[in-house]
Each structure stands twice: as structure tokens, then as C-alpha cells.
Amino acid sequence: MVRQERLAATDAGSESKRDEAVNRQLLAAAGFRDATAQVKRAERDLERTHVIAPYDGRVRSELVDPGQFVNRGETLANLYSVDVAEVRLPVHDEDLAFLPLTLDGALDPAARLDVVLRARFAGREHEWQGRIVRTEGEIDPGTRMVKMIAQVQRPYDQPDGTPPLTVGLFVDAEIHGREVEDAVVLPRFALQSEGRVHVIEPDDRLAVREVEVLRLLGEEAYVLGLRTGERVSLTRLPGAVDGLRVRTAGDGDAPAAAP
């Protein structure tokens, strides 16, 4: 610029070249000021930038690397909360009769559905206490199962040295359903046919009794319709009718139909 002014003073350069040099200097100065402002703005943004999780949790996966540039709205990581753990439990639709839940996931406000979760971890059996809070509101068409959601508070902060209920752990669940008055548990094979058992009367005669089968669980049958103290035949007697005289194990022989 100084050179252009000297050339102009000695009439050795044109006035237009001097003007061009002045314009270039002004543009460069403006560009410098703009770049300086951008640097300061970036420094302020960096000072005000904090990545804060919306809850106490753990990082499941990272989606960025140190030094990587990220854009607004870009996902940085996947987190999960450690305040509460949720476990999806498949329950057969028939078992919902014993639980105060409906298909829309509503839970009776007065009900408290406790659940015990069990798993074998590090060579030992462990338990965690939780509660059923809702269902997913639909039935799996393939399995006829309803997914119930159990919550365990503070899964990574368990008392008495219990290991944490870690994400991905497979568990068995025991749900405490409603109580049924006067229900009787029988060996499953005591059912002579669907909904029928053979009751042995005090005079050792057979009575065919209709019972309500509440549920079948493994080798056990939960039924209604029997009175306290009644004897039930555990021997299958096809074609047996009311009044048939029988011998019981207490007579010294295996239970069998008498002649």
C-alpha cells in the first residue's frame, strides 16, 4: 500500500491500482475482524457447552470419538438409568385372572403386585425385590403371552452385598397374585378327567366330584370344590361310578376298586 502511494505521488502508477490496493487492505482487515469474532464466539460456546445426562445412569455405548466434531442434535451415546430397572416378564393370558391387571395395562391402585426376581450369578443364587407396575397392553399372537413390566429400585445399589441387577441378566420371576379362599392343591394326576376327581366318602365309597380347576402348574392342580378333610383318590379308575366301594392305602393294600 505504501509503495502504491509512492508510485501515485511520483505519477509512476495509476490511481486505479492504488484504489485496488486500498480495497484489498480493507477487505483483509474486515476478514480478520470477522475471523477474530468467530474465534471468540466459538470459545464462548465451548465454555458454555456441557454434556449432561438427564438422569443418573451408565453408558451403554459411545457413538463419537475424542476430538471428533459433532453437530447440533447428533447422538453422542446410549445411556440407561440406574435409578430404576425395568424387566419385561411374559405371562400367559390365562394367568391374568389371578392378577389385578387389565389388557390396557391399568393396575388397580389399591393392589400391590410384588415380584421376586431370581438368577444364578457367579455360582450363587441371588434375589431382587420388585413390583409389577403395568403391562404392554397387547397379547403376542404367537405365544399368547402378555408382557408385564416389573420395576426394581436402585438396581446397582443393593443391600446386604447382593450383586447389582445388571442389564442383560436373565431372571426367573415369582409374582404374588391374588389369594383364593378354599383352594386345594392336588397332584395333577388326581384329576380323573377335566374338572372331575374321585372323593372317597367316610364309608369308603366313591363319589365323583365336579371341581373348578383354577390352574395347572407343573405337576400340581389348584382346584375349588373340595371340603377340608375330604379324601381324594390318587388312583385312576376309568369308568368308576358313584357308590363304588374301594379299599384305601390305610387298609394295607394299594388303593383299588373293591369287588
PDB file of N, CA and C in Angstrom, residues 5 14-15 18 28 49 98 106 108 141 150 160 176 186 198 227 237 239:
ATOM      1  N   GLU A   5       1.199   4.227  -2.874  1.00  0.00           N
ATOM      2  CA  GLU A   5       1.075   5.663  -2.622  1.00  0.00           C
ATOM      3  C   GLU A   5       2.285   6.422  -3.158  1.00  0.00           C
ATOM      4  N   SER A  14      -0.762   4.103 -11.593  1.00  0.00           N
ATOM      5  CA  SER A  14      -2.092   4.636 -11.873  1.00  0.00           C
ATOM      6  C   SER A  14      -2.896   4.771 -10.587  1.00  0.00           C
ATOM      7  N   GLU A  15      -3.843   5.670 -10.632  1.00  0.00           N
ATOM      8  CA  GLU A  15      -4.732   5.874  -9.485  1.00  0.00           C
ATOM      9  C   GLU A  15      -5.594   4.641  -9.234  1.00  0.00           C
ATOM     10  N   ARG A  18      -3.896   2.056  -7.061  1.00  0.00           N
ATOM     11  CA  ARG A  18      -3.895   2.475  -5.653  1.00  0.00           C
ATOM     12  C   ARG A  18      -5.240   2.159  -5.007  1.00  0.00           C
ATOM     13  N   ALA A  28      -9.218  -7.369   3.634  1.00  0.00           N
ATOM     14  CA  ALA A  28      -8.425  -8.232   4.509  1.00  0.00           C
ATOM     15  C   ALA A  28      -8.665  -7.900   5.973  1.00  0.00           C
ATOM     16  N   THR A  49     -20.645 -25.028  26.803  1.00  0.00           N
ATOM     17  CA  THR A  49     -21.095 -26.344  26.351  1.00  0.00           C
ATOM     18  C   THR A  49     -20.810 -27.397  27.412  1.00  0.00           C
ATOM     19  N   PHE A  98     -55.510 -64.132  37.874  1.00  0.00           N
ATOM     20  CA  PHE A  98     -55.038 -64.079  39.255  1.00  0.00           C
ATOM     21  C   PHE A  98     -54.322 -62.772  39.565  1.00  0.00           C
ATOM     22  N   ALA A 106     -53.799 -51.148  32.850  1.00  0.00           N
ATOM     23  CA  ALA A 106     -54.180 -50.471  34.084  1.00  0.00           C
ATOM     24  C   ALA A 106     -53.966 -51.392  35.280  1.00  0.00           C
ATOM     25  N   ASP A 108     -54.864 -51.868  39.382  1.00  0.00           N
ATOM     26  CA  ASP A 108     -55.729 -51.443  40.478  1.00  0.00           C
ATOM     27  C   ASP A 108     -54.902 -50.626  41.467  1.00  0.00           C
ATOM     28  N   PRO A 141     -49.491 -62.815  19.497  1.00  0.00           N
ATOM     29  CA  PRO A 141     -50.341 -63.806  18.820  1.00  0.00           C
ATOM     30  C   PRO A 141     -49.680 -65.165  18.676  1.00  0.00           C
ATOM     31  N   ALA A 150     -41.934 -55.214  35.368  1.00  0.00           N
ATOM     32  CA  ALA A 150     -41.554 -55.155  36.782  1.00  0.00           C
ATOM     33  C   ALA A 150     -40.475 -54.099  36.960  1.00  0.00           C
ATOM     34  N   ASP A 160     -27.026 -55.643  51.587  1.00  0.00           N
ATOM     35  CA  ASP A 160     -26.561 -56.964  52.038  1.00  0.00           C
ATOM     36  C   ASP A 160     -25.628 -57.650  51.046  1.00  0.00           C
ATOM     37  N   HIS A 176     -46.557 -62.400  43.088  1.00  0.00           N
ATOM     38  CA  HIS A 176     -47.538 -62.656  44.145  1.00  0.00           C
ATOM     39  C   HIS A 176     -48.903 -62.140  43.675  1.00  0.00           C
ATOM     40  N   LEU A 186     -53.693 -80.301  44.488  1.00  0.00           N
ATOM     41  CA  LEU A 186     -53.674 -81.752  44.288  1.00  0.00           C
ATOM     42  C   LEU A 186     -52.570 -82.127  43.304  1.00  0.00           C
ATOM     43  N   HIS A 198     -62.171 -88.078  42.129  1.00  0.00           N
ATOM     44  CA  HIS A 198     -62.881 -89.116  42.880  1.00  0.00           C
ATOM     45  C   HIS A 198     -62.658 -88.881  44.370  1.00  0.00           C
ATOM     46  N   ARG A 227     -63.893 -80.004  50.299  1.00  0.00           N
ATOM     47  CA  ARG A 227     -64.000 -79.554  51.679  1.00  0.00           C
ATOM     48  C   ARG A 227     -62.801 -80.043  52.481  1.00  0.00           C
ATOM     49  N   LEU A 237     -59.270 -94.511  37.976  1.00  0.00           N
ATOM     50  CA  LEU A 237     -60.293 -95.566  37.915  1.00  0.00           C
ATOM     51  C   LEU A 237     -61.230 -95.267  36.749  1.00  0.00           C
ATOM     52  N   GLY A 239     -64.096 -95.318  34.245  1.00  0.00           N
ATOM     53  CA  GLY A 239     -65.440 -95.887  34.301  1.00  0.00           C
ATOM     54  C   GLY A 239     -66.026 -95.983  35.684  1.00  0.00           C
TER      55      GLY A 239
END
